[in-house]
Coordinates of C-alpha atoms in Angstrom, one line a residue:
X1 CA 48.1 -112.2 197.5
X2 CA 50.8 -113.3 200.1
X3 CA 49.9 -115.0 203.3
X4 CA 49.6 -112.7 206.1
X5 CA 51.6 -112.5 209.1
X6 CA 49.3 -111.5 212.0
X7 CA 51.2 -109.2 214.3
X8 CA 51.2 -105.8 213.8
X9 CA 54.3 -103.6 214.5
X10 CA 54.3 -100.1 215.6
X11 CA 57.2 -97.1 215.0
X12 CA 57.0 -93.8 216.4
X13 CA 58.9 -90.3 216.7
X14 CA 58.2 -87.0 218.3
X15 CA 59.2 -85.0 216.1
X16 CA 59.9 -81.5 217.1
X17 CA 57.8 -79.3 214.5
X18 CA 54.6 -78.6 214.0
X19 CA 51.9 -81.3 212.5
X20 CA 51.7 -78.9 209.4
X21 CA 55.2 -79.4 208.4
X22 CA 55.0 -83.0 209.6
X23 CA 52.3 -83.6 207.3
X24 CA 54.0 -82.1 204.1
X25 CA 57.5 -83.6 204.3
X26 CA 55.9 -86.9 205.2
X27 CA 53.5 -86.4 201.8
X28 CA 55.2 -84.7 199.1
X29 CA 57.7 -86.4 196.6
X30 CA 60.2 -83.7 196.7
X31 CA 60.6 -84.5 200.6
X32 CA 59.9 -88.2 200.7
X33 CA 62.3 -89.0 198.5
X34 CA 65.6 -87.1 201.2
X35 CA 64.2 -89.1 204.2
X36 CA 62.5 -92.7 203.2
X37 CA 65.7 -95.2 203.6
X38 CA 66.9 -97.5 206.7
X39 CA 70.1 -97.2 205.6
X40 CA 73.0 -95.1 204.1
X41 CA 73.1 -97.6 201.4
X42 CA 69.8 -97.6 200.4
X43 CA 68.0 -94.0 198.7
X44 CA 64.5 -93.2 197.2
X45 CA 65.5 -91.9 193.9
X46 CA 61.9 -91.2 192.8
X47 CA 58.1 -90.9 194.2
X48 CA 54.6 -90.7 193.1
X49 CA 51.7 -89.5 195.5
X50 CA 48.5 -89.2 194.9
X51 CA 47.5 -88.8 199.0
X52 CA 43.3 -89.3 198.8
X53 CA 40.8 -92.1 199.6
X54 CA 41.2 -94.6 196.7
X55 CA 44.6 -92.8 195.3
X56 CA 47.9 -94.5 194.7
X57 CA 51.4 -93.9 195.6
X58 CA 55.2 -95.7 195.1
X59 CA 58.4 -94.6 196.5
X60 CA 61.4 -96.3 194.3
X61 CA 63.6 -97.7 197.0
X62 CA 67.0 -98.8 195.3
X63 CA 70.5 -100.0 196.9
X64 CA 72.9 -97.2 195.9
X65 CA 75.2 -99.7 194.4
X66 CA 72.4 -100.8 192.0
X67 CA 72.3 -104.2 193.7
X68 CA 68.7 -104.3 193.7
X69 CA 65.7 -102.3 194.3
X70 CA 61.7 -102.2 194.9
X71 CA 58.5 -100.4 194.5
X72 CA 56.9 -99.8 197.8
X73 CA 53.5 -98.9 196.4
X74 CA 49.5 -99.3 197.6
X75 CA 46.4 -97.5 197.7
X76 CA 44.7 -94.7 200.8
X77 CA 42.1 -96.1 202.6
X78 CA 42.1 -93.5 205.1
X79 CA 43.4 -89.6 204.4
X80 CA 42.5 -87.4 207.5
X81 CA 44.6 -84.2 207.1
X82 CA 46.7 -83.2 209.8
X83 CA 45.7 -86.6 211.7
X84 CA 45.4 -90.1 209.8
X85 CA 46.6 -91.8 207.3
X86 CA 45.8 -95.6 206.3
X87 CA 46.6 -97.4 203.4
X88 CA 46.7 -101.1 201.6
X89 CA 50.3 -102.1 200.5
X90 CA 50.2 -103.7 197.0
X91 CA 50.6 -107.0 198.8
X92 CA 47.9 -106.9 200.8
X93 CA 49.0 -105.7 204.1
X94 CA 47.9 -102.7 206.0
X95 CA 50.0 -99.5 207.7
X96 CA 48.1 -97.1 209.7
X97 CA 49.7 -93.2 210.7
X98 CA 48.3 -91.1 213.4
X99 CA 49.7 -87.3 213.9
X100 CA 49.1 -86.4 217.5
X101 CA 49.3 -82.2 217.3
X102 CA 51.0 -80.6 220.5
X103 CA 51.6 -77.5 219.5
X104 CA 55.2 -77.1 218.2
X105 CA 56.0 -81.0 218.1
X106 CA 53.8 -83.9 216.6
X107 CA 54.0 -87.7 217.5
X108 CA 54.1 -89.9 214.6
X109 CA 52.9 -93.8 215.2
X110 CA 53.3 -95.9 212.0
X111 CA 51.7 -99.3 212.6
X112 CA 52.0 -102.1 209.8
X113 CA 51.0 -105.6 209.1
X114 CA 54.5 -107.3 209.4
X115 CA 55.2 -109.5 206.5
X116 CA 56.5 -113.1 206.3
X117 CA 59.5 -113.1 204.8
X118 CA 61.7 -111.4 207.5
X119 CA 61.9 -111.7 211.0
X120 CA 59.8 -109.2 213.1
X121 CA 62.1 -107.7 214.9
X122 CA 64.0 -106.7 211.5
X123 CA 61.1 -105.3 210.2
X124 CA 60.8 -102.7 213.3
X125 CA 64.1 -101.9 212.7
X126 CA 63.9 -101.0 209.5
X127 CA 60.9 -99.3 209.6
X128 CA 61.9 -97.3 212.7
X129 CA 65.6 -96.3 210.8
X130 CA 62.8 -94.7 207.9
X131 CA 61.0 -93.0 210.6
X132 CA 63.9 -91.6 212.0
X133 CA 65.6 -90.4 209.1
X134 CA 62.1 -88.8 208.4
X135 CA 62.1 -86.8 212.5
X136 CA 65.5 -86.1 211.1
X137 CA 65.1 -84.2 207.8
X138 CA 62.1 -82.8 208.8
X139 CA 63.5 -81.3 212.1
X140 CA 66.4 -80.3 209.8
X141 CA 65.0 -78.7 206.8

């Protein structure tokens, strides 16, 4: 297991649909797989999710050249419907997701362990271009 970086970062959106539709593009392979990239050069060409207390998912997350590419994978610790979602990536860090329900928007807060390889503030970036390109194609579809 890698060392763990303390600080915890935190992404949000308000996105402008309601949680139900939040909650399925944000858990189904079919949609995860339009929205979970930073950038334009980077796609999800495949996901697995099995969204329940001890199940298992990975999003393939490959440069579109074919440069490289990586499993983003773990395991639910947490599945509220509609609400929470918490899970262990496969190197040990944690990400927590609350949907706040107002009617015909939701808020989405993603907060994650940050890891050690890259700078913090690099990190937030990338995970808040993900989130959204998720407020995006869900807004949009």
């Amino acid at each position: 297991m890698e060392k763990r970086n303390p600080e915890s970062v935190t992404v949000q959106a308000v996105i402008q649909v309601p949680v139900e539709k939040v909650w399925k593009y944000w858990s189904e392979p079919e949609h995860i797989t339009k929205w979970n990239q930073a950038t334009e050069q980077w796609h999800a060409p495949w996901a697995e999710n099995d969204l329940r207390v001890g199940g298992r998912f990975v999003t393939r997350m490959e440069a579109k050249d074919g440069s490289m590419g990586f499993d983003f994978s773990g395991t639910y610790n947490v599945v509220n419907m509609h609400e929470e979602i918490a899970y262990t990536l496969d190197d040990g860090r944690t990400v927590n997701i609350r949907f706040i329900s107002r009617g015909n928007e939701t808020e989405v807060i993603e907060t994650f362990d940050a890891e050690d390889t890259n700078p913090v503030e690099l990190q937030r970036a990338g995970w808040q271009a993900i989130m959204d390109n998720f407020k995006t194609y869900t807004e949009t579809h």
